[in-house]
Coordinates of C-alpha atoms in Angstrom, one line a residue:
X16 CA 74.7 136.2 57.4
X17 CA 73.7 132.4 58.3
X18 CA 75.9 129.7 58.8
X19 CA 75.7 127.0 56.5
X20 CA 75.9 123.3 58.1
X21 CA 77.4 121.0 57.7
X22 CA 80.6 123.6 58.8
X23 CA 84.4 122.8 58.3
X24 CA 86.4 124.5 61.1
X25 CA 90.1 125.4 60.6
X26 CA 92.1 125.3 63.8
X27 CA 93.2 129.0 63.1
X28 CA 89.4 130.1 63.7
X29 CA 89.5 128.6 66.9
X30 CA 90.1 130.7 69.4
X31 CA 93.4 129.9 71.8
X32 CA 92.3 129.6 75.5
X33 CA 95.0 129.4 77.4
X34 CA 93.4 128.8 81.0
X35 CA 93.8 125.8 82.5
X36 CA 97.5 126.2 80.2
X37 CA 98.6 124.7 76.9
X38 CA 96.6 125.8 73.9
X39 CA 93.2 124.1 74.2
X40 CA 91.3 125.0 70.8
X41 CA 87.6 124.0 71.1
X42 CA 86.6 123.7 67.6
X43 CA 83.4 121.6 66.6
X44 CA 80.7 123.2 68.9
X45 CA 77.5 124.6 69.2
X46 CA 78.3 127.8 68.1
X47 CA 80.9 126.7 65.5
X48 CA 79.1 124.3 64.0
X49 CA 75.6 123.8 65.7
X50 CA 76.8 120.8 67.6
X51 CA 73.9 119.4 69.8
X52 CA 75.9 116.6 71.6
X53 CA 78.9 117.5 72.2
X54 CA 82.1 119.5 71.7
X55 CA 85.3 118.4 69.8
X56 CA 89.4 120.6 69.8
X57 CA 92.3 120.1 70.0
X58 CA 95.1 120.7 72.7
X59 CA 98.6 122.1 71.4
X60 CA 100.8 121.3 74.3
X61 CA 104.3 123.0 74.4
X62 CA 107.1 120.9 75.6
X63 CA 107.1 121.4 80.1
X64 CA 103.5 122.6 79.3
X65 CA 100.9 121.0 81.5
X66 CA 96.8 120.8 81.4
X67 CA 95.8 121.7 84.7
X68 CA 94.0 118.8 86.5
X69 CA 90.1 119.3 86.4
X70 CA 86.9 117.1 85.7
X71 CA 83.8 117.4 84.0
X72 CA 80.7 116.4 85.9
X73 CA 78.4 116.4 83.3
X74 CA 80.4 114.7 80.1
X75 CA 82.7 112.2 79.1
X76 CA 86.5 113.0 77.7
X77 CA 87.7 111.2 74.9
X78 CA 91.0 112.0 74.2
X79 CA 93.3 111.1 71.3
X80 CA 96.9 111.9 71.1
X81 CA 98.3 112.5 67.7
X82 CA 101.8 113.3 68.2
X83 CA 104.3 113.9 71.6
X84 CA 105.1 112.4 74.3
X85 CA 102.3 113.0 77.0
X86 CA 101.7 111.3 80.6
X87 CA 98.0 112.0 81.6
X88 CA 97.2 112.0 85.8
X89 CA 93.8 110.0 86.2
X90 CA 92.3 110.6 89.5
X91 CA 96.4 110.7 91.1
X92 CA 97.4 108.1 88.8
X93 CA 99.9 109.0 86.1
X94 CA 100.2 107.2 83.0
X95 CA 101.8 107.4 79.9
X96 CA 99.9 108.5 76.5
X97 CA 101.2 108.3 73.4
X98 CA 101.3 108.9 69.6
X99 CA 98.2 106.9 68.2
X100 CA 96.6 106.2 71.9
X101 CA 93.5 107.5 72.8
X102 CA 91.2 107.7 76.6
X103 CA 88.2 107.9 77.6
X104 CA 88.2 110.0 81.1
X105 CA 84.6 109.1 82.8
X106 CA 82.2 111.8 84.5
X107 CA 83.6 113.2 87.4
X108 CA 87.2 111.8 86.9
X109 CA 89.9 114.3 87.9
X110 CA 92.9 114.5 84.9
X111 CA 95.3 116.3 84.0
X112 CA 98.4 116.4 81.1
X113 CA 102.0 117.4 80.7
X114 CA 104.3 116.9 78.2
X115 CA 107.3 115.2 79.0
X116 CA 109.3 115.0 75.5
X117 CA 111.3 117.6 73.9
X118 CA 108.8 118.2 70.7
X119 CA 105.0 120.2 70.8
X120 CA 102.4 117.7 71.5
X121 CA 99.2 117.6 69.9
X122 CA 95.6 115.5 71.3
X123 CA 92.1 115.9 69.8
X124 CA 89.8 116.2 72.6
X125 CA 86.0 115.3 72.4
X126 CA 83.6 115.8 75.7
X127 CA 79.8 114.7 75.7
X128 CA 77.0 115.1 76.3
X129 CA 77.3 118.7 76.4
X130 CA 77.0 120.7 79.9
X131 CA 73.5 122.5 80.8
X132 CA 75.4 125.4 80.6
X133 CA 79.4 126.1 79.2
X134 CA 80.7 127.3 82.2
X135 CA 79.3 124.5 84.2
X136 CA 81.1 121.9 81.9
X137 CA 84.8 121.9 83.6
X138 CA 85.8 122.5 87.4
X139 CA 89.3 123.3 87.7
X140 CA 91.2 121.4 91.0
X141 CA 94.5 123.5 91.0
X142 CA 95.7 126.4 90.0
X143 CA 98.0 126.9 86.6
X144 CA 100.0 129.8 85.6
X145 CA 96.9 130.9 83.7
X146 CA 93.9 130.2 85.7
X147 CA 93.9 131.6 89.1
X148 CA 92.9 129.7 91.8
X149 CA 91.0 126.5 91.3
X150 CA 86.8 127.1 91.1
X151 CA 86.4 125.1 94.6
X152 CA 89.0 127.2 96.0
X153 CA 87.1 130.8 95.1
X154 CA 85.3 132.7 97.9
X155 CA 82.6 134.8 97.0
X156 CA 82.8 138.3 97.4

């Protein structure tokens, strides 16, 4: 079976990915959609949920927050983000997000350009719940 393009993606075919914690659902991509510049989700943030601090050293962030109460850490300094506000986190910038409110928050996420490869495209900087110790942290056996 082929895909067709241009492809509309439903959030429920995304898979969850619960890593670096919240729900990040990446949702436009290569695979999804045959995406050649970048990648687009979204981030379903429960409330006391955080987004583990990382960067991206080959793509830009652009984040957008749709609804919540969120306070984004940019390179140590935190900063408030909310409804109807959006970022753009540079190359290389370390960032993370919690919510702070009482409701789920919700933030489309776009990164590009693309990575050379995906799992060069984030380096986590702490550890979450989810993710195990941070990449720069991992000794190789």
């Amino acid at each position: 079976m082929s895909t067709q393009y241009p492809r509309i993606v439903n959030v429920d075919e995304a898979p969850e990915n619960r890593r670096r914690g919240g729900d990040l659902r990446a949702m436009l991509t290569p695979t999804s959609c045959g995406a050649t510049s970048g990648f687009m989700g979204l981030a379903i943030v429960q409330p006391g949920e955080r987004i583990g601090e990382h960067y991206h050293p080959y793509s830009e962030e652009f984040v957008f927050v749709v609804c919540g109460d969120l306070e984004v850490d940019l390179d140590g300094v935190t900063r408030p983000i909310k409804p109807n506000q959006g970022v753009m986190i540079p190359i290389n910038m370390r960032h993370r997000f919690r919510n702070v409110g009482d409701t789920e928050a919700r933030m489309v996420f776009h990164l590009g350009p693309l990575a050379p490869r995906p799992e060069l495209g984030h380096v986590d900087t702490e550890e979450t719940a989810t993710s195990g110790p941070p990449e720069h942290a991992k000794v190789a056996s």
